[in-house]
Coordinates of C-alpha atoms in Angstrom, one line a residue:
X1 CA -21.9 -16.3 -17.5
X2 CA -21.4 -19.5 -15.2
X3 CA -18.3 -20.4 -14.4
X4 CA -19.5 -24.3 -14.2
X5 CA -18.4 -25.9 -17.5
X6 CA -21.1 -28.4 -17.8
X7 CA -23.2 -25.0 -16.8
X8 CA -21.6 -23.7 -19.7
X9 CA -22.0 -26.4 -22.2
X10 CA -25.6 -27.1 -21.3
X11 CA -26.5 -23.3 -21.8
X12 CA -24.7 -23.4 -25.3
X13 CA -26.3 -26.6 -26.1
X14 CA -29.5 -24.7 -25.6
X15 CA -28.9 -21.5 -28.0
X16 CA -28.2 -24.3 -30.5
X17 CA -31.2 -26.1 -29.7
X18 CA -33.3 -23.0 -30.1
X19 CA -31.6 -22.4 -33.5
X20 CA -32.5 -25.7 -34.8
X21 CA -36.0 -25.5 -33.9
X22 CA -36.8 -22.0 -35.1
X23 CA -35.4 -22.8 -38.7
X24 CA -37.5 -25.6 -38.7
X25 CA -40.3 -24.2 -37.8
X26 CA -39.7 -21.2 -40.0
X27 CA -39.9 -24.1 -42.7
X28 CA -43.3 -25.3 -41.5
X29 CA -45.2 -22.0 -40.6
X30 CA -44.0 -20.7 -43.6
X31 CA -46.3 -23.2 -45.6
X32 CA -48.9 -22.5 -43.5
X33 CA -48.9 -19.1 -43.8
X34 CA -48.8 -19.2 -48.1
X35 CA -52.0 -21.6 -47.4
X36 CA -54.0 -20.0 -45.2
X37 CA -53.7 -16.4 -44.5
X38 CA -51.1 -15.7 -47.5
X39 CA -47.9 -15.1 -47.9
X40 CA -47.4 -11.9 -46.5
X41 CA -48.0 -13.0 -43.1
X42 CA -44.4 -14.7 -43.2
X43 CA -43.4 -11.6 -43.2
X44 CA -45.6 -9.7 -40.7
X45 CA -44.5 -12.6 -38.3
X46 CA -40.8 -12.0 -38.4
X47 CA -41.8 -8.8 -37.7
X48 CA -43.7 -9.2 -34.7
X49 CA -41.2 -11.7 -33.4
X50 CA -38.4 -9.6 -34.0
X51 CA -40.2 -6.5 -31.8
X52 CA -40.9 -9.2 -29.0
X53 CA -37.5 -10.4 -28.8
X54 CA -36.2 -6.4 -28.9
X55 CA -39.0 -6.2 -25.7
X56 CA -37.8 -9.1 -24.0
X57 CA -33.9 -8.2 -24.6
X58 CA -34.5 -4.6 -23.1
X59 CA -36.4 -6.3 -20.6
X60 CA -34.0 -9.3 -19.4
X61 CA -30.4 -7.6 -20.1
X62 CA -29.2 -5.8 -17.3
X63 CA -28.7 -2.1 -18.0
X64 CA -24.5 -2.0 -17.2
X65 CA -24.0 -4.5 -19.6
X66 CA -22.2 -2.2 -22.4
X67 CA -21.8 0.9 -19.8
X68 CA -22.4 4.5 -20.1
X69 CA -22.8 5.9 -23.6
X70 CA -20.1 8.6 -23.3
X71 CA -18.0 11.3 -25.7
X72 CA -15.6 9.0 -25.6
X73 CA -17.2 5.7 -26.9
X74 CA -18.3 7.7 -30.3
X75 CA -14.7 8.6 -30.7
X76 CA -13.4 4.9 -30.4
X77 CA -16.4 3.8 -32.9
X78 CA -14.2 6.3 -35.3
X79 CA -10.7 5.4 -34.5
X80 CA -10.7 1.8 -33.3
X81 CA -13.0 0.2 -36.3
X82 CA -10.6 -0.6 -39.5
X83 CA -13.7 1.5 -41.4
X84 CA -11.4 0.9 -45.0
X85 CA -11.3 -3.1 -44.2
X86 CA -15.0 -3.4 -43.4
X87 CA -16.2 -1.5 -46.8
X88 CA -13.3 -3.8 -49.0
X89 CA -14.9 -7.3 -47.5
X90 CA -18.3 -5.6 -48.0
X91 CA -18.2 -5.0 -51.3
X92 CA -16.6 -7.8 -51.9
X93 CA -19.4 -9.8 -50.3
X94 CA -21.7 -7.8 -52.0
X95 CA -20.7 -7.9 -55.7
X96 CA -20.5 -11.5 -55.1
X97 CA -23.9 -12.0 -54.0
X98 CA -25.4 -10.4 -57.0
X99 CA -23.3 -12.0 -59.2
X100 CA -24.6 -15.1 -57.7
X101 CA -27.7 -13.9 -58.4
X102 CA -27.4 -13.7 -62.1
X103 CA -25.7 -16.4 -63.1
X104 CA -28.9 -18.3 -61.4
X105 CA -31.4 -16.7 -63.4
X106 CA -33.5 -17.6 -66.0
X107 CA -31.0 -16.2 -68.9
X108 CA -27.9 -16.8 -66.9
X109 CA -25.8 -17.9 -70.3
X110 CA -26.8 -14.5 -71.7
X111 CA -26.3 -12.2 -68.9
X112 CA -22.7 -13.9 -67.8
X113 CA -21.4 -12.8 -71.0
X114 CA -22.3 -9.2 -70.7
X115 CA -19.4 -6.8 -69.8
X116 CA -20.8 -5.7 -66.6
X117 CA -21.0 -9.1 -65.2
X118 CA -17.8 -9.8 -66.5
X119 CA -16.0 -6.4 -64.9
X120 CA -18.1 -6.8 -61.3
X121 CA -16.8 -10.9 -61.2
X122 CA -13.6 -9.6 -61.8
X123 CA -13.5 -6.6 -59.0
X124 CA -15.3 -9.1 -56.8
X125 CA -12.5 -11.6 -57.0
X126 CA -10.0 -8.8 -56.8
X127 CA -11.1 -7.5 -53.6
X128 CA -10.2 -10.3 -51.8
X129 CA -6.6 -10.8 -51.8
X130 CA -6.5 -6.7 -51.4
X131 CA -8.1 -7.1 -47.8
X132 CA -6.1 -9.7 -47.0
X133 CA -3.1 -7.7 -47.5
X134 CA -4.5 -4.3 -45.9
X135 CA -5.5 -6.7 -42.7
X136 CA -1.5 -7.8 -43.1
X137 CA -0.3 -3.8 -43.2
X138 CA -2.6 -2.9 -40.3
X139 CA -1.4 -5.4 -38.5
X140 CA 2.2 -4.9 -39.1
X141 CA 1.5 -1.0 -38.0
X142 CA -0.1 -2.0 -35.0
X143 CA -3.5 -0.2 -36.1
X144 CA -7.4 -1.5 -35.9
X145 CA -7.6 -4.8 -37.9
X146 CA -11.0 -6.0 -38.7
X147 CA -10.2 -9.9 -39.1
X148 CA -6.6 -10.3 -38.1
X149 CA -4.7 -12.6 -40.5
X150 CA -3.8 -14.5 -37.7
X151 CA -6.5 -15.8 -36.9
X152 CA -7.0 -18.3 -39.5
X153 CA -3.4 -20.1 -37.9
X154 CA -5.8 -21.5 -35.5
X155 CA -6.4 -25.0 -37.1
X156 CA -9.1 -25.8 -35.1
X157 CA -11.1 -22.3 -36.0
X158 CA -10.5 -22.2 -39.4
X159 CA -11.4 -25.9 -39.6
X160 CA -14.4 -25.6 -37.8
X161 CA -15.8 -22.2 -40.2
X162 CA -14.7 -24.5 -43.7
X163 CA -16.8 -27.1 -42.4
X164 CA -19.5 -24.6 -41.0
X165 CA -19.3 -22.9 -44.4
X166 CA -19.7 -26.2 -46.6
X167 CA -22.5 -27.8 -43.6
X168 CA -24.6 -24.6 -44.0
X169 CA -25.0 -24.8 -47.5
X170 CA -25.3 -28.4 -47.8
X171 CA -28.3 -28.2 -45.6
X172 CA -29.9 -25.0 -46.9
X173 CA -29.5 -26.1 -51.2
X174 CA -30.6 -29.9 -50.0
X175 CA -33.8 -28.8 -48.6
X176 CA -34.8 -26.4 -51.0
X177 CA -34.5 -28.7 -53.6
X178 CA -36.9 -31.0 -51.2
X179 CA -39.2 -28.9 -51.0
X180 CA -39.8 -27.7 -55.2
X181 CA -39.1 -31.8 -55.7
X182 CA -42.9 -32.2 -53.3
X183 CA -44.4 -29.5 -55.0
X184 CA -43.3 -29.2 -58.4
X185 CA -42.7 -33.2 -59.4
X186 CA -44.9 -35.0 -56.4
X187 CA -47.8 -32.3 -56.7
X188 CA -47.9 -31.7 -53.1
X189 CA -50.1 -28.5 -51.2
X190 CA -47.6 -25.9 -49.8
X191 CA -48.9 -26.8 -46.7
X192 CA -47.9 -30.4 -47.0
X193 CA -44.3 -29.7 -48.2
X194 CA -44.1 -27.7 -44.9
X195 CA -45.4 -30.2 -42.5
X196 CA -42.5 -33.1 -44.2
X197 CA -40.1 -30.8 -42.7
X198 CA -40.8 -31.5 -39.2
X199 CA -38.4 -33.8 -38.8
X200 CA -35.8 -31.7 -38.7
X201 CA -36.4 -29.3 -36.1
X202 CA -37.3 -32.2 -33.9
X203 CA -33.8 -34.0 -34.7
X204 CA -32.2 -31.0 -33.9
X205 CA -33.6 -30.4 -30.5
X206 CA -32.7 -33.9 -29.5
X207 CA -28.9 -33.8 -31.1
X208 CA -28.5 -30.1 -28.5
X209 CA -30.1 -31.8 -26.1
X210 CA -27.7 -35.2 -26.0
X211 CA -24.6 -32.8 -26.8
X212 CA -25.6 -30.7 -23.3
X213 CA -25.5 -34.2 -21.7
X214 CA -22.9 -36.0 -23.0
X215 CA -20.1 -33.6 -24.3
X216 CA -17.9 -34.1 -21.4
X217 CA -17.5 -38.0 -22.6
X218 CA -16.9 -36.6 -26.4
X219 CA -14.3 -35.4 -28.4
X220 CA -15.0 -33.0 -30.9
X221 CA -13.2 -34.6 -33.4
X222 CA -15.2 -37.8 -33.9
X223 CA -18.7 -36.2 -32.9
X224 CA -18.2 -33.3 -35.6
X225 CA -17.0 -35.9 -38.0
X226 CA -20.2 -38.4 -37.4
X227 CA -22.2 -35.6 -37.6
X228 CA -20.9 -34.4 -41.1
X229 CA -21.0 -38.0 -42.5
X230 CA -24.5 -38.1 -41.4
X231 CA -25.9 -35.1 -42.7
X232 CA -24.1 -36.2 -46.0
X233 CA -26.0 -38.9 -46.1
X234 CA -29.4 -37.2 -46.4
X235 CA -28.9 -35.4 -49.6
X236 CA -27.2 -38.8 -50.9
X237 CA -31.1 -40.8 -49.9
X238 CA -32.6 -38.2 -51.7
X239 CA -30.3 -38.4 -55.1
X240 CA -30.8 -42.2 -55.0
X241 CA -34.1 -43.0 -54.0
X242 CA -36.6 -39.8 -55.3
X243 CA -38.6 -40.5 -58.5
X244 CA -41.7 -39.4 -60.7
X245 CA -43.6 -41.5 -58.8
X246 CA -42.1 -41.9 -55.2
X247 CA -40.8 -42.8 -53.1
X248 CA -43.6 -42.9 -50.3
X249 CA -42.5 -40.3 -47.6
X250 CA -41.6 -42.8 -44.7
X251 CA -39.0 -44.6 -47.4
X252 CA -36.4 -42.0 -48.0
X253 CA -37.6 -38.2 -47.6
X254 CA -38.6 -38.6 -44.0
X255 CA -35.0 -39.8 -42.9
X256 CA -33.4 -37.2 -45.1
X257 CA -35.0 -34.6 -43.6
X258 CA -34.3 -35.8 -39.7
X259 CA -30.4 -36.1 -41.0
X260 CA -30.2 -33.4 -42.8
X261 CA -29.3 -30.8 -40.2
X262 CA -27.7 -33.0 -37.5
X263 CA -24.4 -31.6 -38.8
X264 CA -25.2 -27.8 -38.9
X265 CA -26.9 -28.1 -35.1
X266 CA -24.1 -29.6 -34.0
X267 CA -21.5 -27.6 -35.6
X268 CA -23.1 -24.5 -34.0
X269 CA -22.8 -25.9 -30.0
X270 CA -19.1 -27.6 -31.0
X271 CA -18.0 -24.2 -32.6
X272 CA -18.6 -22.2 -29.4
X273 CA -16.9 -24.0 -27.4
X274 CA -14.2 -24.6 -29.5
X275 CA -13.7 -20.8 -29.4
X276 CA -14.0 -20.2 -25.6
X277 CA -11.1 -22.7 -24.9
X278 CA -9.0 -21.5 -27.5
X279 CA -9.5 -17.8 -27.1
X280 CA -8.9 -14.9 -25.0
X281 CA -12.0 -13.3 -23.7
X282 CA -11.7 -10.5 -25.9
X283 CA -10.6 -12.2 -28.8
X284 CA -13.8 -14.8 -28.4
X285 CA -16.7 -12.1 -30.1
X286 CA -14.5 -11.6 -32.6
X287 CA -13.9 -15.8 -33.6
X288 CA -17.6 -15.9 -33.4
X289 CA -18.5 -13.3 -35.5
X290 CA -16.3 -14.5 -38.4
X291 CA -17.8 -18.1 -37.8
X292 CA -21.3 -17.1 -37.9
X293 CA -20.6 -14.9 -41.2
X294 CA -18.9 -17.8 -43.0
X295 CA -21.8 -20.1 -42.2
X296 CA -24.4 -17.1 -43.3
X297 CA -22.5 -16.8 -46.7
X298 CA -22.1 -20.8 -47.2
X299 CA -26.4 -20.8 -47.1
X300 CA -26.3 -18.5 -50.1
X301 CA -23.6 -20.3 -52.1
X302 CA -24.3 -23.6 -51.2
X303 CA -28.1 -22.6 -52.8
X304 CA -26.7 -20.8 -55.4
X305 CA -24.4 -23.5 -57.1
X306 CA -27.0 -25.7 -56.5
X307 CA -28.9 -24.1 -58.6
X308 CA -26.4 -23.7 -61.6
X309 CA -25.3 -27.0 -61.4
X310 CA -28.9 -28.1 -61.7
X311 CA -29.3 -25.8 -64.9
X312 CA -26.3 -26.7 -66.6
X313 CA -27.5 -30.3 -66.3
X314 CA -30.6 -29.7 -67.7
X315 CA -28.6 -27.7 -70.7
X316 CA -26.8 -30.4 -71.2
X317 CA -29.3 -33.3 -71.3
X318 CA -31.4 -31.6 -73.4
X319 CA -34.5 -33.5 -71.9
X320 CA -38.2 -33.0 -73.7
X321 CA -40.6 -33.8 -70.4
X322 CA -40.8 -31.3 -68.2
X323 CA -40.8 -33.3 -64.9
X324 CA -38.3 -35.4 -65.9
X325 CA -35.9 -32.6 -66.7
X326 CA -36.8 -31.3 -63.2
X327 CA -36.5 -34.5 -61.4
X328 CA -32.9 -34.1 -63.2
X329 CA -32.2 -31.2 -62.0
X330 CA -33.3 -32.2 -58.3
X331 CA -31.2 -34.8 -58.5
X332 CA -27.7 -33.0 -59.7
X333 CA -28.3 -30.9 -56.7
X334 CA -28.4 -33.3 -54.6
X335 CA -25.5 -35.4 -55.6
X336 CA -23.5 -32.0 -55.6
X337 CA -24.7 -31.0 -51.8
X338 CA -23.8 -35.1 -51.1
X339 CA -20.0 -34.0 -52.3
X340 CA -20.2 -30.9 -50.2
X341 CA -21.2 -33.3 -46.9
X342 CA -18.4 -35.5 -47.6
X343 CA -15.7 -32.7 -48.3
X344 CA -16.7 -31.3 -44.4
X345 CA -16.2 -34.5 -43.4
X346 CA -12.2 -34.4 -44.1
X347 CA -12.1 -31.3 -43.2
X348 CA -13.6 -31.5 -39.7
X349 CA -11.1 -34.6 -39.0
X350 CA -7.8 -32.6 -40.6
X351 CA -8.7 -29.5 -38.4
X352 CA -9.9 -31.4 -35.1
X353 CA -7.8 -34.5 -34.6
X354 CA -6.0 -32.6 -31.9
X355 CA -8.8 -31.0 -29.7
X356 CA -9.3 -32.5 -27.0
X357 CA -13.0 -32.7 -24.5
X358 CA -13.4 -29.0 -24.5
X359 CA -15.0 -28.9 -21.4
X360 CA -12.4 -30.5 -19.3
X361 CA -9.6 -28.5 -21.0
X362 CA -11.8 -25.4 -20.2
X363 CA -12.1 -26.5 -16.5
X364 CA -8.8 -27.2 -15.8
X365 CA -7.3 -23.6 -17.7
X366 CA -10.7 -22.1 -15.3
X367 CA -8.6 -23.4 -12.2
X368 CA -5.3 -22.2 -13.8
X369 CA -6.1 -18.9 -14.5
X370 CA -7.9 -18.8 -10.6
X371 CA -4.3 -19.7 -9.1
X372 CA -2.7 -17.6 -11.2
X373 CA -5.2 -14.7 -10.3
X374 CA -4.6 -15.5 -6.4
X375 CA -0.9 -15.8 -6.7
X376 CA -0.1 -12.8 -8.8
X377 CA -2.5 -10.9 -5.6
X378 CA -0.1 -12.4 -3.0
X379 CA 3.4 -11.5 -4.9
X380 CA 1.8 -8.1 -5.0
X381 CA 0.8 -7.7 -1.4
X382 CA 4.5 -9.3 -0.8
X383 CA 6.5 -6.5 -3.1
X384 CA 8.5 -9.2 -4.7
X385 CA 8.9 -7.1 -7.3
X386 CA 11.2 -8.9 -10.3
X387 CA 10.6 -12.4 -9.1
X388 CA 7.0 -12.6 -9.5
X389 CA 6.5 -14.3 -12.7
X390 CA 8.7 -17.2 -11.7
X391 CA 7.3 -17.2 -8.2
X392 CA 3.9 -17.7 -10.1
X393 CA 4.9 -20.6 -12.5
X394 CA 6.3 -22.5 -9.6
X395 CA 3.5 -22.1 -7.7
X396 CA 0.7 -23.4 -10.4
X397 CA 3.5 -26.1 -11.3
X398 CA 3.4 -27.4 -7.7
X399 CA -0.6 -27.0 -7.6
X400 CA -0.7 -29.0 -10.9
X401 CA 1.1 -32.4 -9.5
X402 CA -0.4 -31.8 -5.9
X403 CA -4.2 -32.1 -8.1
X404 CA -2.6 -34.9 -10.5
X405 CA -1.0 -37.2 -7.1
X406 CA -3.1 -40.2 -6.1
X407 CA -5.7 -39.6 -2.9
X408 CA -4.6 -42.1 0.2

């Protein structure tokens, strides 16, 4: 990895770039697939993408990078993984996702009152707060812990996954309900549909590619915050301005869906290096994973409550024509994934008002860390045994003001 911040930020601006673009043109080939060559051949292509990525990781990654598989690396894949946390927050996740399921299906009201449902909710909800507290005993006995509780008293980290969580699902629900709204009320071809997504991968690119530019002149705090505002905006064009009859695509839809995932792009590059500044290397995977599997489970809860706050609208109104109780529905979800936008919005500025430009904080701990490395190497060779430490801090004190005085 460079040790060049704008390096840095630039190659991380990139991975999010590439994210943005394949989800929307996941969107778009996906439509052309279901009206061409079928449906199937979505899936065939995720295959064969997925076996030329395996090639070209095997093929690019250099062979050292996790060392030699040895006796002993099986035996810390036993002891060193909290095994017992890992199946709690997996069933958890689990339960949760089918009951998700069922309370968005076609006889939802039925099926939530059935014992089962009722029992699995309840276990679900349950297994929460019980790995919380085994992360809190494993912790306190100094063993494995899969997602130390301590983590979460970074402000900016747990911020930043809130807002991911609530981002992701605003943008997943909102363009869902875009695209049955084309097809279902407007009577658009699959194919169609896909093409009006365009927008968004396109947006996306350009939003990674102006953050790799310009992020050592932002702050994270007012960046993420535009960006959330924005992205709330597009579900909140769709709510107002979508009807039986319209609107025509470049007069609402088509600026929805290039603000739609401005947020989620961004949140993605931000997040990173958020977590590199704040973290120790080996503490760094471990913030990223948690942040990418908040953002994975907002997608399927932000589309999930969508969807039964759409149906419990339509219970409610009672409305004969078909489209126009569909049109209703559309529009709940909308106004709900609006909300959601908004919500990130205060929670990005209550979790970020105090970070900082990330990449110059990043540089100037790089240049720390460098003195520190060449001036605990000195104190060694020197055998000043005891003294060291202080030695050290007056040493990067000095080196601080000497960088800080004015050049003459």
């Amino acid at each position: 990895v460079s040790s060049s911040p704008r390096r840095r930020s630039i190659a991380f601006a990139a991975m999010g770039g590439g994210q943005a673009v394949g989800f929307g043109l996941g969107l778009v080939l996906g439509g052309v697939f279901s009206d061409t060559l079928g449906w199937r051949w979505g899936f065939y292509a995720t295959a064969i993408l997925n076996a030329a990525v395996l090639a070209l990781a095997v093929w690019a990654l250099p062979p050292a990078i996790d060392g030699v598989l040895k006796k002993e690396l099986f035996s810390r894949v036993v002891h060193e993984i909290n095994w017992v946390g890992a199946l709690l927050i997996s069933a958890c996740l689990a339960l949760l996702s089918y009951e998700l399921a069922v309370a968005t299906g076609s006889n939802a009201n039925q099926s939530m009152r059935e014992p089962m449902n009722i029992t699995l909710i309840c276990v679900a909800v349950a297994l929460l707060p019980a790995f919380a507290l085994w992360m809190c005993r494993q912790s306190r006995l100094s063993r494995p812990t899969l997602v130390p509780n301590t983590l979460w008293a970074n402000l900016p980290l747990t911020s930043m996954c809130i807002t991911a969580f609530l981002v992701w699902g605003t943008l997943n629900a909102s363009e869902q309900l875009a695209a049955l709204y084309f097809e279902d009320v407007l009577g658009k071809s699959t194919l169609t549909a896909s093409l009006y997504f365009l927008p968004a991968p396109i947006c996306g690119l350009l939003m990674n590619i102006s953050i790799g530019a310009f992020l050592p002149h932002l702050r994270p705090s007012i960046v993420v915050l535009a960006a959330c505002l924005v992205s709330g905006i597009g579900p909140l064009l769709l709510a107002t301005l979508c009807r039986l009859d319209g609107p025509d695509y470049w007069r609402g839809p088509f600026q929805a869906m290039a603000l739609n995932p401005l947020g989620a792009d961004l949140m993605y590059t931000i997040a990173i290096l958020v977590m590199t500044a704040a973290f120790p290397a080996r503490t760094q995977a471990l913030a990223g994973g948690v942040f990418n599997m908040l953002s994975q489970i907002g997608k399927s809860v932000g589309i999930a409550t969508s969807a039964l706050i759409a149906r419990q609208v339509t219970a409610q109104t009672g409305d004969s024509d078909a489209m126009e109780s569909l049109l209703a529905e559309y529009k709940a979800g909308w106004w709900y994934n609006c909300a959601l936008g908004l919500i990130s919005v205060l929670v990005s500025f209550w979790g970020l008002r105090s970070v900082q430009k990330v990449e110059v904080k990043k540089r100037v701990s790089h240049d720390n860390f460098k003195m520190k490395s060449v001036c605990s190497e000195i104190c060694l060779d020197s055998n000043l045994g005891p003294r060291k430490p202080k030695i050290v801090d007056v040493f990067l004190r000095s080196s601080t003001r000497i960088r800080r005085a004015p050049q003459r």
